[in-house]
Coordinates of C-alpha atoms in Angstrom, one line a residue:
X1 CA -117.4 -13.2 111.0
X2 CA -119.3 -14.6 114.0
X3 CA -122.2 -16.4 112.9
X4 CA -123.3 -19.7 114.8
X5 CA -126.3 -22.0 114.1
X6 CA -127.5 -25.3 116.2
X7 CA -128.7 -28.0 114.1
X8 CA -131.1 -30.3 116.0
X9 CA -128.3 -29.9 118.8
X10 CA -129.0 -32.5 121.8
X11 CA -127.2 -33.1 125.5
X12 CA -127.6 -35.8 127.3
X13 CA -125.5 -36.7 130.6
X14 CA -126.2 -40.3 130.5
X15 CA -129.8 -41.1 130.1
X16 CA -130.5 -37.8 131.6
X17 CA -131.3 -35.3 128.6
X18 CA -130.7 -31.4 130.0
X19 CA -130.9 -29.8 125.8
X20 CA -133.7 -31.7 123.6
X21 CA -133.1 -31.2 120.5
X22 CA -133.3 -26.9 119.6
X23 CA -132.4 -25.3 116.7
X24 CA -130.8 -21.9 117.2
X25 CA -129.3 -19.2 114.7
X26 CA -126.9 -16.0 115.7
X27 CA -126.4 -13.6 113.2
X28 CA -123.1 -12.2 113.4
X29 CA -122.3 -9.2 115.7
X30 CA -125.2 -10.0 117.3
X31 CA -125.0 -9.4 121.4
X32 CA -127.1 -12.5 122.2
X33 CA -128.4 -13.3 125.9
X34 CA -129.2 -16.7 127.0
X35 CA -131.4 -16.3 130.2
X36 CA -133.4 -18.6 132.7
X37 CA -133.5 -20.0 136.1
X38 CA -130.9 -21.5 137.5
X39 CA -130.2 -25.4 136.1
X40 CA -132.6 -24.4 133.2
X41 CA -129.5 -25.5 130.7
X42 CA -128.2 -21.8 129.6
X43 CA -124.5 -23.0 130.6
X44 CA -124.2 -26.2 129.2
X45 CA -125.5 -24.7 126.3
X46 CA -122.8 -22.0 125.7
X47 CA -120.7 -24.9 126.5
X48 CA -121.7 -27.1 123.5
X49 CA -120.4 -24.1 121.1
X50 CA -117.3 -23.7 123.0
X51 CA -116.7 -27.3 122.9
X52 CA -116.2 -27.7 126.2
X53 CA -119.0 -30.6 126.3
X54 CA -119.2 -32.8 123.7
X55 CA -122.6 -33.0 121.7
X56 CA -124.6 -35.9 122.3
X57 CA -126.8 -35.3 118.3
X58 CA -127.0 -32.2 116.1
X59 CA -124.2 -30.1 114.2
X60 CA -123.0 -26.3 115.4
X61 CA -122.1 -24.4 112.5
X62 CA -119.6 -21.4 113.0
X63 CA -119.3 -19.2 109.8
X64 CA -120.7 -22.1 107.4
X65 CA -118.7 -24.7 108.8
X66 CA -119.6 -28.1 111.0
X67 CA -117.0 -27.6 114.3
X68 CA -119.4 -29.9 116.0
X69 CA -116.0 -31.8 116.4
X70 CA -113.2 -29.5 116.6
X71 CA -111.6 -29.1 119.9
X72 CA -112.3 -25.3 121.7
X73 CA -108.6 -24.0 120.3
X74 CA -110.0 -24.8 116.9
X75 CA -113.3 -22.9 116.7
X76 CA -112.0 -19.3 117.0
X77 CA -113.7 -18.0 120.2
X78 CA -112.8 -16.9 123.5
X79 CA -114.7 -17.5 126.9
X80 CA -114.9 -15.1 129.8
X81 CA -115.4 -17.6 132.8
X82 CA -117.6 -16.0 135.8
X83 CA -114.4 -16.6 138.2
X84 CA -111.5 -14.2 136.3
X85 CA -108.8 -17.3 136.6
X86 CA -106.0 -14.9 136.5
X87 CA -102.4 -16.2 137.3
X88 CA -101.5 -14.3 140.5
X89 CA -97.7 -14.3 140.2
X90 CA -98.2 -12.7 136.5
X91 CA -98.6 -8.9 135.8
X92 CA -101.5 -7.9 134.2
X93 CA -99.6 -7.2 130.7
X94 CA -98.3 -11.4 131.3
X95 CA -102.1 -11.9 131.9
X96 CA -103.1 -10.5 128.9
X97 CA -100.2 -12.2 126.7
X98 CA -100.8 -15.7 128.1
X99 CA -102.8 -17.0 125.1
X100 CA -101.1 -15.2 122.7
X101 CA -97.8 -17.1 124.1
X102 CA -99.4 -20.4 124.0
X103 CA -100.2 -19.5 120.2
X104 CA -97.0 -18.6 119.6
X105 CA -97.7 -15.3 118.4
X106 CA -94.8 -13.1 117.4
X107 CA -93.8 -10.5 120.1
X108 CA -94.3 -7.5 118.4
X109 CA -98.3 -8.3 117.3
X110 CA -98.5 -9.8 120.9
X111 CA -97.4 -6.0 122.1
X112 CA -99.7 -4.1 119.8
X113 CA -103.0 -6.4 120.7
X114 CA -102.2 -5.8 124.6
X115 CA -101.9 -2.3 123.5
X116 CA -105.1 -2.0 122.0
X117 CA -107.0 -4.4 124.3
X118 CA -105.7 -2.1 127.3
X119 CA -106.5 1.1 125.3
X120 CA -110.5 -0.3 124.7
X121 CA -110.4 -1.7 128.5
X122 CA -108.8 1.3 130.5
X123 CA -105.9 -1.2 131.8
X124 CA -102.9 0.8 130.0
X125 CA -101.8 2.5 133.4
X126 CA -102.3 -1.1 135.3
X127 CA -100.5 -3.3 132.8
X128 CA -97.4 -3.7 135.3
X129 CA -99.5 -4.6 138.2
X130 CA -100.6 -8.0 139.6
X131 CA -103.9 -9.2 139.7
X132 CA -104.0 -8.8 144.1
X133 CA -103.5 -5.2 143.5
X134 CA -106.6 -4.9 141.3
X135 CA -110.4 -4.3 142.4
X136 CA -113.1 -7.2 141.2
X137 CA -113.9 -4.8 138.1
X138 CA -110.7 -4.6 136.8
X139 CA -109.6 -8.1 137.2
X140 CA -112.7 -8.7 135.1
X141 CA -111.6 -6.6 132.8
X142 CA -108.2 -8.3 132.4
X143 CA -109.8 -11.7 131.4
X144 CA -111.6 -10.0 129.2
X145 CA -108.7 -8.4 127.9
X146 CA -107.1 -11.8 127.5
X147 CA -110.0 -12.5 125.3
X148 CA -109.6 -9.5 122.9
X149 CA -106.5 -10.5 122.0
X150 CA -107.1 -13.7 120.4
X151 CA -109.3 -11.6 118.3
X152 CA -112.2 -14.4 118.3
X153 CA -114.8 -14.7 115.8
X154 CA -117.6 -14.4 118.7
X155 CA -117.1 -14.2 122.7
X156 CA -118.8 -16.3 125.5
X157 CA -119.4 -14.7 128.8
X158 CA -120.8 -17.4 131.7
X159 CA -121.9 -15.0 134.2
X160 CA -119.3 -13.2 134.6
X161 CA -120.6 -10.2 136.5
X162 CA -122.0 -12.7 139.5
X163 CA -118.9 -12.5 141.9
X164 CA -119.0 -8.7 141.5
X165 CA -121.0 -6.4 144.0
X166 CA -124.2 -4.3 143.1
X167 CA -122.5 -1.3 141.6
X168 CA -119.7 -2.9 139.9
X169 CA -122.1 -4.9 138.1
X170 CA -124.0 -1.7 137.0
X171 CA -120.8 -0.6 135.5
X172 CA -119.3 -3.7 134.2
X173 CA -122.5 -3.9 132.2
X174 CA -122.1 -1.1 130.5
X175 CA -118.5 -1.3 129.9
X176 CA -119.6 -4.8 128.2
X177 CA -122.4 -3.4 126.2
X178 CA -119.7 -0.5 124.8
X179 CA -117.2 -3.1 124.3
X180 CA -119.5 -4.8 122.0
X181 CA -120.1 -2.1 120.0
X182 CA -116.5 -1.0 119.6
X183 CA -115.8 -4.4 118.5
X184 CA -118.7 -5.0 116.3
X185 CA -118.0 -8.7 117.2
X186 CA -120.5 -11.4 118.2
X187 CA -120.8 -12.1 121.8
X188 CA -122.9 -14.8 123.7
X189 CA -123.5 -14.0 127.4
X190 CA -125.3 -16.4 130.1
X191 CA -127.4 -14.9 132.9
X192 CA -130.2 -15.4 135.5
X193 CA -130.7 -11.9 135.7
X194 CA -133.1 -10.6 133.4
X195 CA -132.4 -7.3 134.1
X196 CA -128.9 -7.5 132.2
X197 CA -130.8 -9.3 129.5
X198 CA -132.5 -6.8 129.2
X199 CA -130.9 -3.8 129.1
X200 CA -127.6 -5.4 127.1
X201 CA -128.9 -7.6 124.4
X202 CA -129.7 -7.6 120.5
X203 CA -131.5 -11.1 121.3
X204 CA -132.6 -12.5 124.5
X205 CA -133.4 -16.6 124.4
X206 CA -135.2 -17.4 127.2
X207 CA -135.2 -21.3 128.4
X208 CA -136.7 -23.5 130.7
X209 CA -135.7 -27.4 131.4
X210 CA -133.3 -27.4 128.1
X211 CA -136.0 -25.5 125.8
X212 CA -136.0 -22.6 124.4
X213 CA -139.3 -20.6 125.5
X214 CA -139.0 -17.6 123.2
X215 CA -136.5 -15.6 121.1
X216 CA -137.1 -12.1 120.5
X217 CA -135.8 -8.6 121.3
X218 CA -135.9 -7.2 124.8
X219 CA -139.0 -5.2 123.8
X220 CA -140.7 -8.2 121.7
X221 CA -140.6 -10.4 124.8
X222 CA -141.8 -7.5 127.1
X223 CA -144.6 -6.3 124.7
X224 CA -145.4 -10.1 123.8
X225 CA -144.2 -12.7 125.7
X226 CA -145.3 -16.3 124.3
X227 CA -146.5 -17.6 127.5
X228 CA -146.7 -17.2 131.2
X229 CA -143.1 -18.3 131.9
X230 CA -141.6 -16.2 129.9
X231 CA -144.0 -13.4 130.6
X232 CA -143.5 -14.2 134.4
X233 CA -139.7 -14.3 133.8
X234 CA -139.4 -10.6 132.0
X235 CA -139.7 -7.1 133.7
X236 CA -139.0 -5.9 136.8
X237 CA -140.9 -6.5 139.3
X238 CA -142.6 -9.3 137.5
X239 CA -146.1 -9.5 136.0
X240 CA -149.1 -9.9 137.9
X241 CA -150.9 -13.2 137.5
X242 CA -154.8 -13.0 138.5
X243 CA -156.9 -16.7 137.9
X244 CA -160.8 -17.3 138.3
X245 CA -163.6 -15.1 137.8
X246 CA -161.8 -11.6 136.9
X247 CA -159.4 -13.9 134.2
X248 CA -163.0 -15.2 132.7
X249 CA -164.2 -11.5 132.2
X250 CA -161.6 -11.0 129.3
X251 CA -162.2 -15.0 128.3
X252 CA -159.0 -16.1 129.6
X253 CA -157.7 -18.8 132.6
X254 CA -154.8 -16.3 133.2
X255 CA -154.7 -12.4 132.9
X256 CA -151.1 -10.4 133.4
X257 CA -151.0 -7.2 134.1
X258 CA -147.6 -5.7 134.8
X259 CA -146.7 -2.9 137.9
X260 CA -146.5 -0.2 135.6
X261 CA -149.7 -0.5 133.9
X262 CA -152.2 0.1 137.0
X263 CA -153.3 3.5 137.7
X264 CA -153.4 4.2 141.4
X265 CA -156.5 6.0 142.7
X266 CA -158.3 7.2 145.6
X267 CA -161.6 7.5 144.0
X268 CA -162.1 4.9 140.5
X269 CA -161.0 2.6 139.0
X270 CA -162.0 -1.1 138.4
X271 CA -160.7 -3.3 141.6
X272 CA -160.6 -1.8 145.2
X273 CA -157.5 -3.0 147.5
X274 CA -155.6 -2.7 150.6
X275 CA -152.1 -0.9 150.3
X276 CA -149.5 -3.9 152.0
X277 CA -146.0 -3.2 152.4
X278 CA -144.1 -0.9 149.5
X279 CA -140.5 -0.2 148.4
X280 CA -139.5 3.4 148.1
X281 CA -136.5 3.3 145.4
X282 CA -136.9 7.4 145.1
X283 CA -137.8 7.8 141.7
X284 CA -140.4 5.0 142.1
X285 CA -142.8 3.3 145.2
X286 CA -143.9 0.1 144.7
X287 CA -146.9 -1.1 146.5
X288 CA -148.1 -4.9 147.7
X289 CA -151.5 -4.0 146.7
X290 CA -154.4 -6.9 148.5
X291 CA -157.3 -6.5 146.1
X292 CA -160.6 -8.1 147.3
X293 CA -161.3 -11.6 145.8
X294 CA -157.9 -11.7 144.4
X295 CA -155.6 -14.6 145.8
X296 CA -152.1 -13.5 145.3
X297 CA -151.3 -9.4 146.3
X298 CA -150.8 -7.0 143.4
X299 CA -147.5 -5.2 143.1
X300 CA -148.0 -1.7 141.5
X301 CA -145.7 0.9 140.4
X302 CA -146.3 4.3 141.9
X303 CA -144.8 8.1 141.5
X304 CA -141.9 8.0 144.6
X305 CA -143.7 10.9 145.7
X306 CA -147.0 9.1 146.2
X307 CA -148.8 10.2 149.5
X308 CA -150.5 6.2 150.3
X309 CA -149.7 4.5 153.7
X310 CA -149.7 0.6 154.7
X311 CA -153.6 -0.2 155.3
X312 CA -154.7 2.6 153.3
X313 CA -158.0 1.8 150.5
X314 CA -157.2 2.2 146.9
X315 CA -158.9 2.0 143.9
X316 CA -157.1 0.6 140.8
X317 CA -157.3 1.0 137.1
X318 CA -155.6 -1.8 134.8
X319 CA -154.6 -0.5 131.8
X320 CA -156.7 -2.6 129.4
X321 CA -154.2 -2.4 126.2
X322 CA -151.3 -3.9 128.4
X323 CA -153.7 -6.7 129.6
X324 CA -152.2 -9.7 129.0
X325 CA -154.3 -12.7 128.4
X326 CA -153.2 -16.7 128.8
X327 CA -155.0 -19.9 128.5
X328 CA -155.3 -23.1 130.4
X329 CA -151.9 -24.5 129.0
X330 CA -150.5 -21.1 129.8
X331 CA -150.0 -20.1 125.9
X332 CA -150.6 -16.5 125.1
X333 CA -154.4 -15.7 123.7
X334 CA -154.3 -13.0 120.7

């Protein structure tokens, strides 16, 4: 079982307060992603269920039961750290065993858990090495490894793909996302990368300043985001923002319109531009588009195959069903 709720949870660090009070359920085996800017409180969450801050008000539940103040060691999970804290002199099966140790676990469970957790992690022919003779990847894998084996009722991951390079990440994050549902068990991961909140959660919260901005699926908060943060903050490249007299056309302060819902054209379509600078990624171009009596450029998503050149006159077409519309507090219009 790894089901956590907040109660009215609140943090303050003096008579600074970085969590108001939020209220926050996660259904067991449940991968749930805590995203947002950087300093927006995503950490210091995951660090109130740990226990590794104390809570200022509120109550987290695990499984039923209040361990708003029982230490870490007492609330049954295990945290993957964003720097892999490995003990250098130790092999990787010592690694691995560490916890177990310190729990005084008997030796021959301790050997069948590192057994398994290497099996799951692809460690078994590394367990006699030391940590220096590991890539990043691996290492990563070890700490996670160390995790597994205290067999936790939900994991916490604090960014711990950010010291890894582009294409380790790629991988890691799918290694993650299989490891979850091998184990069926809950996890809790913080990013500031929406793009691996994207493609590896159940749930995505999304927070700003301590608050929670929206909760949903990856596709809910895509499809429907609550407001322009959080619409701003989803997708990849982000949405397009247009104020003033085009936004009052659909009775709006705000419309959003994202990359991949404008039609490129040399001949229609409802707003005439200048093609800027673009970024060929093979697959897909994507085009700084400067659309007359628009303020900020357009970025739109084009085949990679696309025949248009810097200065060159388009004609756009918005896709009017993916039109997002927002009003002068920035709340989503129906």
């Amino acid at each position: 079982m790894g089901q956590i709720q907040l109660k009215s949870v609140k943090k303050c660090f003096g008579d600074v307060v970085v969590i108001p009070p939020l209220d926050l359920e996660i259904e067991d085996g449940k991968f749930v992603v805590f995203v947002g800017p950087s300093g927006c409180g995503k950490s210091t969450l995951l660090r109130l269920i740990a226990g590794l801050e104390d809570v200022t008000e509120g109550t987290v539940e695990i499984d039923g039961k209040d361990a708003t103040g029982l230490p870490p060691a007492k609330r049954g999970l295990a945290m993957v750290f964003q720097s892999y804290a490995l003990y250098p002199h130790m092999s990787v099966r010592r690694n691995i065993a560490f916890p177990m140790k310190m729990a005084r676990i008997p030796q021959d469970e301790q050997e069948r858990r590192i057994s398994e957790a290497a099996r799951v992690l692809n460690l078994t022919d590394y367990l006699d090495r030391r940590p220096g003779q590991l890539s990043g990847g691996q290492r990563q894998r070890v700490a996670i490894g160390r995790a597994i084996v205290r067999e936790p009722a939900a994991f916490l991951f604090d960014e711990p793909l950010s010291n890894l390079d582009a294409a380790l990440r790629v991988g890691m994050r799918l290694e993650i996302s299989e490891l979850h549902k091998r184990l069926d068990t809950t996890m809790i991961y913080v990013t500031h990368d929406q793009v691996e909140a994207m493609t590896m959660a159940d749930k995505i919260v999304v927070l700003r300043d301590g608050v929670i901005e929206q909760v949903g699926s990856p596709l809910e908060l895509y499809r429907e985001p609550r407001n322009l943060f959080v619409a701003g903050f989803i997708g990849s490249p982000k949405m397009n923002f247009v104020d003033g007299p085009e936004a009052a056309k659909y009775d709006a302060h705000t419309i959003g319109i994202r990359p991949e819902h404008i039609d490129v054209s040399a001949e229609s379509g409802e707003w005439t531009g200048t093609v800027g600078v673009s970024e060929h990624l093979g697959s897909d171009t994507f085009f700084r588009v400067n659309v007359d009596g628009f303020g900020d450029p357009l970025t739109v998503r084009a085949d990679g195959e696309v025949d248009l050149h810097y200065g060159d006159t388009i004609r756009l077409a918005p896709n009017l069903d993916q039109l997002h519309r927002f009003d002068a507090e920035e709340k989503r219009l129906a």
